[in-house]
Amino acid sequence: MQRLIKRGLMFGNLFHVDSPALVDRYNRALQHLTGKRTTETDFHIDISGYSPEVGDELGDHLYLNHAGVNRQFILLSMEQRTAPLLNAKFSTSRGILQQFIAENEAQLFALTARDAVAGELVNSVFDVSEPRRLFDLRRVKVEADTTAGTVRDAEKLGQMVERFRTEKDGWYDDVLIAQMIELAGKTGDVVRNPVKLRQMSFDQRNFWTAHFGGLYLFQDLDHPAVVAPSGKDHLGDLPIKYVFDADDRNQLAKFFEYNGLTETIVEARGINSAAILRQKMDFILIDAVADEGGDLTGATRADMRRLAREHAGKLPEEFHALGALVNWAENGGNWPRITSDHPAYFYTLRASDTKDAELVNMLLAELAPKDARQMFICHKELFYKTYARWPEAKKAYVADFLVAEYQVDKAGARAALFGHDAPMEPPAPRKPDPVSDLIARVGPWGAVRER
């Protein structure tokens, strides 16, 4: 992992806490949330305030995320908003924190100038001891204040000011005036500069969780389902009809299709589909030949072709199928029939333009695990776990590629791979048909075991 850390591919873009003032604020917030303190004087934190160094010191890397639910957070600086979220247990958590920071930018900027802001992503579930409990996670509410209670005191002062203005004898209430003066010394002028954080809550219906081996819950769809790529037999009875794992390839393909969640790369508008497919082939090639022990540093396109020729006998079906697809796209070759049973099928897909595009691309990264680039971009938790098991040659090649081709322009790379052009005109309404009516009555996946 040191290679990834040194190249900024792991623990990159964390906020550096290295001044006595920031350390003191962090400790006040940590004491406020958990009753713990750190003796570290130089450490790094993610968007939620979690620090790998502090986690090592405390012997608990979930010290701000007990039991993996209701994640707590510590904000020391607005710079944290661009930091990653480490040890993520839910795919929605970083986005929620980013939206909370964006919606309260001015207030948080003022508050963090003097104190740390401590808070929690709150829902009604305090443990997920069994998979069924995940279905109780419907909304997440953000609660936050400074460690000194500035927001709470400002709200109280605001109420006092209103009493002072509206009550008949407010001008003569010496006790009320004294209390207002005392609170104003803590909060400042709340009339001219209101200190208030916007109360925010977020729906959490479609999400990924790291619990139970990694699950994708798609509840807010026309045809809902749970996807457990690593296996579903341990999940027990769930309050949803359809549960799939990575072996249910045909059902997964239909699930994507009926919900309009995916599109084929070659049919997507505004991207260089052949270049994307060719790069996927390179990763599949490297996966197949890396254990040979050769040096793959700085491998060129000619080197990749040479490797493909030399190792043609051991290249998997995915490589040859994507090659045929590239040949069709560039040279007008025969259209290759790649069905959902084929190992290359999920390599040919990407998320369509829906609100769940990031979640779908995350799932596709699990279903097409040899595409190291997509896994790194869309599912870092899985990437780091998988990377640790790779041969050294593959580790070096992938790290070099990500530094050269992704780190230099992250936004551009994401747009080129997963972006969507605006449609030229709205699609025509779909006419009802007997097949759609049948799907609506009995479900789209046929004889699948109910749960």
Coordinates of C-alpha atoms in Angstrom, one line a residue:
M1 CA 0.0 0.0 0.0
Q2 CA 3.0 2.3 0.4
R3 CA 3.2 2.7 -3.4
L4 CA -0.4 4.0 -3.4
I5 CA 0.1 6.3 -0.5
K6 CA 3.3 7.9 -1.9
R7 CA 1.6 8.5 -5.2
G8 CA -1.5 10.1 -3.7
L9 CA -3.7 7.2 -4.7
M10 CA -4.5 6.3 -1.1
F11 CA -5.1 8.8 1.8
G12 CA -4.8 11.5 -0.8
N13 CA -6.2 15.0 -0.3
L14 CA -6.7 14.6 3.5
F15 CA -6.7 17.8 5.6
H16 CA -3.5 18.2 7.6
V17 CA -3.9 19.0 11.3
D18 CA -0.6 20.3 12.5
S19 CA -1.1 23.4 14.6
P20 CA -1.7 23.5 18.4
A21 CA -5.0 25.5 17.9
L22 CA -6.4 22.9 15.5
V23 CA -5.3 20.0 17.6
D24 CA -7.0 21.6 20.6
R25 CA -10.2 22.2 18.7
Y26 CA -10.1 18.6 17.4
N27 CA -9.7 17.2 20.9
R28 CA -12.6 19.3 22.3
A29 CA -14.8 17.9 19.5
L30 CA -13.6 14.4 20.0
Q31 CA -14.2 14.6 23.8
H32 CA -17.6 16.1 23.1
L33 CA -18.6 13.2 20.7
T34 CA -16.9 10.2 22.1
G35 CA -15.3 11.0 25.5
K36 CA -11.9 10.3 24.0
R37 CA -8.8 12.5 23.3
T38 CA -5.7 12.1 21.2
T39 CA -2.1 12.8 22.1
E40 CA -1.2 13.1 18.4
T41 CA 0.1 16.6 17.5
D42 CA 0.3 16.1 13.7
F43 CA -2.2 14.0 11.8
H44 CA -4.6 14.0 8.8
I45 CA -8.4 13.9 8.7
D46 CA -11.0 13.1 6.0
I47 CA -14.2 14.9 5.3
S48 CA -15.8 13.5 8.4
G49 CA -12.8 14.3 10.7
Y50 CA -11.7 10.7 10.9
S51 CA -7.9 10.3 11.1
P52 CA -6.0 7.1 10.4
E53 CA -3.3 8.1 12.8
V54 CA -5.8 8.7 15.6
G55 CA -7.5 5.5 14.8
D56 CA -4.2 3.6 15.2
E57 CA -3.5 5.4 18.5
L58 CA -7.0 4.6 19.9
G59 CA -7.0 1.1 18.5
D60 CA -10.4 1.8 17.0
H61 CA -10.8 2.9 13.4
L62 CA -14.6 3.3 13.9
Y63 CA -14.2 5.8 16.8
L64 CA -16.4 8.2 14.9
N65 CA -18.6 5.5 13.4
H66 CA -19.6 3.1 16.2
A67 CA -21.2 -0.1 14.8
G68 CA -21.0 1.4 11.3
V69 CA -24.1 3.6 11.6
N70 CA -24.9 7.2 12.6
R71 CA -21.6 8.5 11.5
Q72 CA -20.3 11.3 13.6
F73 CA -18.2 14.1 12.1
I74 CA -15.7 16.9 13.1
L75 CA -15.3 19.9 10.9
L76 CA -12.1 22.0 11.5
S77 CA -11.9 23.7 8.1
M78 CA -13.9 24.2 4.9
E79 CA -11.0 22.6 3.1
Q80 CA -12.3 19.2 4.3
R81 CA -15.1 19.3 1.8
T82 CA -12.8 18.1 -1.0
A83 CA -11.3 15.3 1.2
P84 CA -12.4 11.6 0.7
L85 CA -14.4 9.7 3.2
L86 CA -12.3 6.8 4.5
N87 CA -13.8 3.5 5.9
A88 CA -17.1 4.3 4.3
K89 CA -20.0 2.1 5.5
F90 CA -22.6 3.7 3.3
S91 CA -22.3 5.1 -0.2
T92 CA -24.5 8.1 0.6
S93 CA -22.4 9.5 3.6
R94 CA -19.8 11.6 1.7
G95 CA -22.5 13.1 -0.5
I96 CA -24.6 14.1 2.5
L97 CA -21.6 15.7 4.2
Q98 CA -20.7 17.6 1.0
Q99 CA -24.3 18.9 0.6
F100 CA -24.5 19.9 4.2
I101 CA -21.2 21.9 3.9
A102 CA -22.2 23.5 0.6
E103 CA -25.7 24.6 1.9
N104 CA -24.1 26.1 5.1
E105 CA -20.9 27.3 3.7
A106 CA -21.0 30.9 5.0
Q107 CA -22.1 29.8 8.5
L108 CA -19.6 27.0 8.8
F109 CA -16.8 29.3 7.6
A110 CA -17.6 31.7 10.4
L111 CA -18.0 29.0 13.0
T112 CA -14.8 27.0 12.2
A113 CA -12.8 30.2 12.4
R114 CA -13.2 30.0 16.2
D115 CA -14.2 26.4 17.1
A116 CA -14.7 23.0 15.7
V117 CA -18.2 21.9 14.5
A118 CA -19.2 18.5 15.7
G119 CA -22.2 16.6 14.5
E120 CA -23.8 13.3 13.5
L121 CA -25.6 11.7 10.5
V122 CA -28.7 10.6 12.4
N123 CA -31.3 7.9 11.6
S124 CA -33.6 5.7 13.6
V125 CA -31.3 2.7 13.5
F126 CA -28.5 2.3 16.0
D127 CA -27.3 -1.1 15.0
V128 CA -27.5 -3.3 11.9
S129 CA -27.1 -6.6 13.6
E130 CA -29.2 -8.3 11.0
P131 CA -29.7 -7.5 7.3
R132 CA -33.4 -6.7 7.8
R133 CA -32.5 -3.6 9.8
L134 CA -31.0 -2.0 6.7
F135 CA -34.6 -1.5 5.4
D136 CA -35.3 0.8 8.3
L137 CA -32.8 3.3 7.0
R138 CA -35.1 5.6 5.2
R139 CA -33.9 9.2 6.0
V140 CA -30.7 10.7 7.4
K141 CA -30.8 13.9 9.4
V142 CA -27.7 16.1 9.9
E143 CA -27.3 17.5 13.4
A144 CA -24.4 19.8 14.2
D145 CA -23.1 22.5 16.5
T146 CA -19.8 23.9 17.8
T147 CA -18.3 22.3 20.9
A148 CA -19.3 25.5 22.8
G149 CA -22.9 25.2 21.6
T150 CA -22.8 28.4 19.6
V151 CA -25.7 27.5 17.3
R152 CA -27.8 26.4 20.3
D153 CA -27.0 29.6 22.2
A154 CA -27.7 31.7 19.1
E155 CA -31.1 30.2 18.7
K156 CA -31.8 30.9 22.4
L157 CA -30.6 34.4 22.0
G158 CA -32.8 34.9 19.0
Q159 CA -35.8 33.9 21.0
M160 CA -34.8 36.3 23.7
V161 CA -34.5 39.2 21.2
E162 CA -38.0 38.4 19.9
R163 CA -39.3 38.5 23.5
F164 CA -37.5 41.8 24.1
R165 CA -39.1 43.3 21.0
T166 CA -42.6 42.0 21.4
E167 CA -43.4 41.7 25.1
K168 CA -45.0 44.7 26.7
D169 CA -42.5 45.0 29.5
G170 CA -39.5 43.6 27.6
W171 CA -37.7 47.0 27.8
Y172 CA -37.9 46.9 31.6
D173 CA -36.9 43.2 32.1
D174 CA -33.4 43.5 33.6
V175 CA -33.0 39.7 33.9
L176 CA -33.8 39.2 30.3
I177 CA -31.5 42.0 29.2
A178 CA -28.6 40.6 31.3
Q179 CA -29.1 37.1 29.9
M180 CA -29.1 38.6 26.3
I181 CA -25.8 40.4 27.0
E182 CA -24.2 37.3 28.4
L183 CA -25.2 35.1 25.4
A184 CA -24.3 37.8 22.9
G185 CA -20.8 37.7 24.3
K186 CA -20.6 34.1 23.1
T187 CA -22.5 34.3 19.9
G188 CA -22.0 37.9 18.6
D189 CA -24.8 40.0 17.0
V190 CA -27.3 37.4 15.9
V191 CA -29.6 40.1 14.5
R192 CA -27.1 41.4 11.9
N193 CA -25.2 38.1 11.6
P194 CA -27.5 35.2 12.3
V195 CA -25.7 32.0 13.5
K196 CA -27.9 29.2 12.2
L197 CA -27.2 26.0 10.4
R198 CA -29.8 24.8 8.0
Q199 CA -31.6 21.7 9.2
M200 CA -31.2 19.1 6.5
S201 CA -32.4 15.5 5.9
F202 CA -31.8 13.2 3.0
D203 CA -33.7 10.2 1.6
Q204 CA -31.7 7.0 1.8
R205 CA -33.6 4.4 -0.3
N206 CA -31.0 3.4 -2.9
F207 CA -27.5 2.8 -1.5
W208 CA -24.5 0.6 -1.0
T209 CA -23.4 -0.6 2.4
A210 CA -20.3 -2.4 3.5
H211 CA -22.3 -4.4 6.0
F212 CA -22.9 -8.2 5.4
G213 CA -20.2 -8.5 2.8
G214 CA -21.4 -5.5 0.7
L215 CA -25.0 -5.0 -0.3
Y216 CA -26.8 -2.8 -2.8
L217 CA -30.3 -1.8 -1.9
F218 CA -32.4 -0.5 -4.8
Q219 CA -35.8 0.2 -3.2
D220 CA -36.9 3.4 -5.0
L221 CA -37.3 1.8 -8.5
D222 CA -40.1 0.5 -10.5
H223 CA -38.7 -3.0 -10.0
P224 CA -36.8 -3.0 -6.7
A225 CA -34.2 -5.6 -5.6
V226 CA -31.2 -6.2 -3.4
V227 CA -27.9 -7.1 -5.0
A228 CA -25.3 -9.0 -2.9
P229 CA -22.4 -9.6 -5.3
S230 CA -20.5 -11.8 -2.8
G231 CA -23.4 -14.1 -2.1
K232 CA -27.0 -13.9 -0.8
D233 CA -27.5 -17.2 1.2
H234 CA -26.4 -15.6 4.5
L235 CA -28.9 -12.8 4.3
G236 CA -32.0 -14.6 5.7
D237 CA -35.5 -13.4 5.1
L238 CA -35.6 -9.9 3.7
P239 CA -38.7 -7.6 3.2
I240 CA -38.1 -7.4 -0.5
K241 CA -39.1 -9.9 -3.2
Y242 CA -35.9 -10.2 -5.3
V243 CA -32.4 -10.7 -4.1
F244 CA -29.6 -11.4 -6.6
D245 CA -25.9 -12.2 -6.3
A246 CA -23.1 -12.2 -8.9
D247 CA -24.1 -15.6 -10.2
D248 CA -27.6 -14.4 -11.2
R249 CA -26.2 -12.8 -14.4
N250 CA -29.4 -13.1 -16.5
Q251 CA -31.6 -11.7 -13.7
L252 CA -29.1 -8.8 -13.1
A253 CA -29.1 -7.9 -16.8
K254 CA -32.9 -7.8 -16.8
F255 CA -32.9 -5.8 -13.6
F256 CA -30.7 -3.2 -15.2
E257 CA -32.7 -3.2 -18.4
Y258 CA -36.2 -3.0 -16.9
N259 CA -35.2 -0.1 -14.6
G260 CA -33.3 1.7 -17.4
L261 CA -30.1 1.8 -15.3
T262 CA -27.5 0.9 -17.9
E263 CA -26.5 1.5 -21.5
T264 CA -23.8 -0.2 -23.6
I265 CA -20.6 1.7 -24.0
V266 CA -20.7 1.5 -27.8
E267 CA -24.1 3.1 -27.9
A268 CA -23.4 5.9 -25.4
R269 CA -23.2 9.4 -26.9
G270 CA -20.3 11.8 -26.5
I271 CA -17.5 9.2 -25.6
N272 CA -14.7 7.4 -27.4
S273 CA -16.1 4.0 -26.9
A274 CA -13.4 2.1 -28.7
A275 CA -10.7 3.8 -26.6
I276 CA -12.5 2.9 -23.4
L277 CA -13.0 -0.7 -24.5
R278 CA -9.3 -1.0 -25.5
Q279 CA -8.2 0.2 -22.1
K280 CA -10.4 -2.4 -20.5
M281 CA -8.7 -5.0 -22.7
D282 CA -5.3 -3.7 -21.4
F283 CA -6.3 -4.3 -17.8
I284 CA -7.6 -7.7 -18.6
L285 CA -4.4 -8.5 -20.4
I286 CA -2.3 -7.3 -17.5
D287 CA -4.4 -9.4 -15.1
A288 CA -3.7 -12.5 -17.2
V289 CA 0.1 -12.0 -17.7
A290 CA 1.2 -10.1 -14.5
D291 CA 2.0 -13.3 -12.6
E292 CA 4.7 -14.1 -15.3
G293 CA 7.0 -11.7 -13.4
G294 CA 7.9 -9.4 -16.3
D295 CA 8.5 -5.7 -16.0
L296 CA 5.5 -3.8 -17.2
T297 CA 6.8 -0.3 -16.3
G298 CA 6.1 2.2 -19.1
A299 CA 4.4 -0.4 -21.3
T300 CA 3.4 1.2 -24.7
R301 CA 0.6 0.3 -27.0
A302 CA 3.1 -1.7 -29.1
D303 CA 4.2 -3.5 -25.9
M304 CA 0.6 -4.4 -25.1
R305 CA 0.1 -5.8 -28.6
R306 CA 3.3 -7.9 -28.2
L307 CA 2.1 -9.2 -24.8
A308 CA -1.2 -10.2 -26.3
R309 CA 0.5 -12.1 -29.1
E310 CA 2.9 -13.9 -26.8
H311 CA 0.2 -14.9 -24.3
A312 CA -2.7 -15.4 -26.7
G313 CA -3.3 -18.9 -25.4
K314 CA -3.9 -17.7 -21.8
L315 CA -6.0 -14.7 -22.5
P316 CA -9.6 -15.0 -21.1
E317 CA -12.9 -14.8 -23.0
E318 CA -13.4 -11.2 -21.9
F319 CA -10.3 -10.0 -23.8
H320 CA -11.4 -11.6 -27.1
A321 CA -15.0 -10.5 -26.8
L322 CA -14.1 -6.8 -26.2
G323 CA -11.6 -7.1 -29.0
A324 CA -14.3 -8.1 -31.4
L325 CA -16.4 -5.2 -30.1
V326 CA -13.6 -2.8 -30.8
N327 CA -13.2 -4.2 -34.3
W328 CA -16.9 -3.6 -34.9
A329 CA -16.7 -0.1 -33.7
E330 CA -13.6 0.9 -35.6
N331 CA -13.5 -1.3 -38.6
G332 CA -17.0 -2.3 -39.4
G333 CA -16.4 -5.9 -38.4
N334 CA -19.2 -8.4 -37.5
W335 CA -21.3 -7.5 -34.5
P336 CA -20.3 -9.8 -31.7
R337 CA -23.2 -11.3 -29.7
I338 CA -22.3 -10.9 -26.1
T339 CA -25.2 -12.1 -23.9
S340 CA -25.5 -11.8 -20.1
D341 CA -24.1 -15.3 -19.7
H342 CA -20.8 -14.2 -21.3
P343 CA -18.0 -13.2 -18.9
A344 CA -17.5 -9.9 -20.9
Y345 CA -21.1 -8.7 -20.6
F346 CA -20.8 -6.4 -17.7
Y347 CA -17.6 -4.9 -19.1
T348 CA -19.6 -3.6 -22.0
L349 CA -22.0 -1.6 -19.8
R350 CA -22.0 1.7 -18.0
A351 CA -24.6 3.5 -15.9
S352 CA -27.2 5.5 -17.9
D353 CA -28.2 9.0 -17.0
T354 CA -30.2 8.5 -13.8
K355 CA -30.0 9.8 -10.2
D356 CA -28.4 6.4 -9.3
A357 CA -25.7 6.5 -11.9
E358 CA -22.8 6.6 -9.4
L359 CA -24.3 3.6 -7.4
V360 CA -24.8 1.6 -10.6
N361 CA -21.2 2.3 -11.8
M362 CA -20.1 1.1 -8.3
L363 CA -22.0 -2.1 -8.8
L364 CA -20.7 -2.6 -12.3
A365 CA -17.1 -2.3 -10.9
E366 CA -17.8 -5.3 -8.8
L367 CA -19.4 -7.3 -11.7
A368 CA -16.4 -6.4 -13.9
P369 CA -13.5 -6.7 -11.4
K370 CA -10.6 -6.8 -13.9
D371 CA -11.2 -3.2 -15.0
A372 CA -8.9 -1.7 -12.3
R373 CA -9.5 1.9 -13.4
Q374 CA -13.3 1.7 -13.0
M375 CA -12.9 0.0 -9.6
F376 CA -10.5 2.7 -8.4
I377 CA -12.8 5.5 -9.5
C378 CA -16.1 4.0 -8.5
H379 CA -15.4 1.6 -5.6
K380 CA -12.2 2.5 -3.7
E381 CA -13.0 0.3 -0.8
L382 CA -13.1 -2.7 -3.1
F383 CA -10.0 -1.5 -5.0
Y384 CA -7.8 -1.3 -2.0
K385 CA -8.9 -4.7 -0.8
T386 CA -8.3 -6.3 -4.2
Y387 CA -5.0 -4.4 -4.9
A388 CA -3.5 -6.1 -1.8
R389 CA -3.8 -9.5 -3.5
W390 CA -2.3 -8.6 -6.9
P391 CA 1.2 -9.6 -8.1
E392 CA 3.8 -6.8 -7.8
A393 CA 3.9 -6.3 -11.6
K394 CA 0.2 -5.6 -11.8
K395 CA 0.3 -3.3 -8.8
A396 CA 3.1 -1.2 -10.4
Y397 CA 1.3 -1.1 -13.8
V398 CA -2.0 0.0 -12.4
A399 CA -0.4 2.6 -10.0
D400 CA 1.6 4.1 -12.9
F401 CA -1.5 4.2 -15.2
L402 CA -3.7 5.9 -12.5
V403 CA -1.0 8.5 -11.8
A404 CA -0.4 9.2 -15.5
E405 CA -4.0 9.0 -16.9
Y406 CA -6.3 9.8 -14.0
Q407 CA -4.7 11.9 -11.3
V408 CA -3.7 14.6 -13.7
D409 CA -7.3 15.3 -14.7
K410 CA -9.8 13.5 -12.4
A411 CA -12.8 15.5 -13.6
G412 CA -12.0 15.1 -17.2
A413 CA -11.4 11.4 -16.9
R414 CA -14.7 10.9 -15.1
A415 CA -16.5 12.9 -17.7
A416 CA -14.9 10.9 -20.6
L417 CA -15.8 7.6 -19.0
F418 CA -19.1 8.2 -17.3
G419 CA -20.4 11.6 -18.5
H420 CA -23.7 12.1 -20.4
D421 CA -24.4 14.5 -23.2
A422 CA -27.8 16.4 -22.9
P423 CA -30.4 14.7 -25.1
M424 CA -31.2 16.4 -28.4
E425 CA -35.0 16.1 -27.7
P426 CA -37.1 14.5 -25.0
P427 CA -37.8 10.8 -25.7
A428 CA -41.3 9.9 -27.0
P429 CA -43.6 8.4 -24.4
R430 CA -43.5 4.7 -24.3
K431 CA -46.8 3.0 -25.4
P432 CA -48.2 0.3 -23.2
D433 CA -47.9 -3.2 -24.4
P434 CA -48.9 -6.7 -23.2
V435 CA -45.3 -7.5 -22.1
S436 CA -45.1 -4.4 -19.9
D437 CA -48.4 -5.3 -18.4
L438 CA -47.3 -8.8 -17.6
I439 CA -44.0 -7.5 -16.1
A440 CA -46.0 -5.1 -13.9
R441 CA -48.2 -8.0 -12.6
V442 CA -45.6 -10.7 -12.0
G443 CA -42.2 -9.0 -11.9
P444 CA -39.5 -8.9 -14.6
W445 CA -37.2 -11.7 -13.5
G446 CA -39.4 -14.8 -13.8
A447 CA -38.9 -17.7 -11.5
V448 CA -36.6 -16.2 -8.9
R449 CA -36.8 -17.4 -5.3
E450 CA -38.8 -15.0 -3.2
R451 CA -37.5 -13.6 0.1

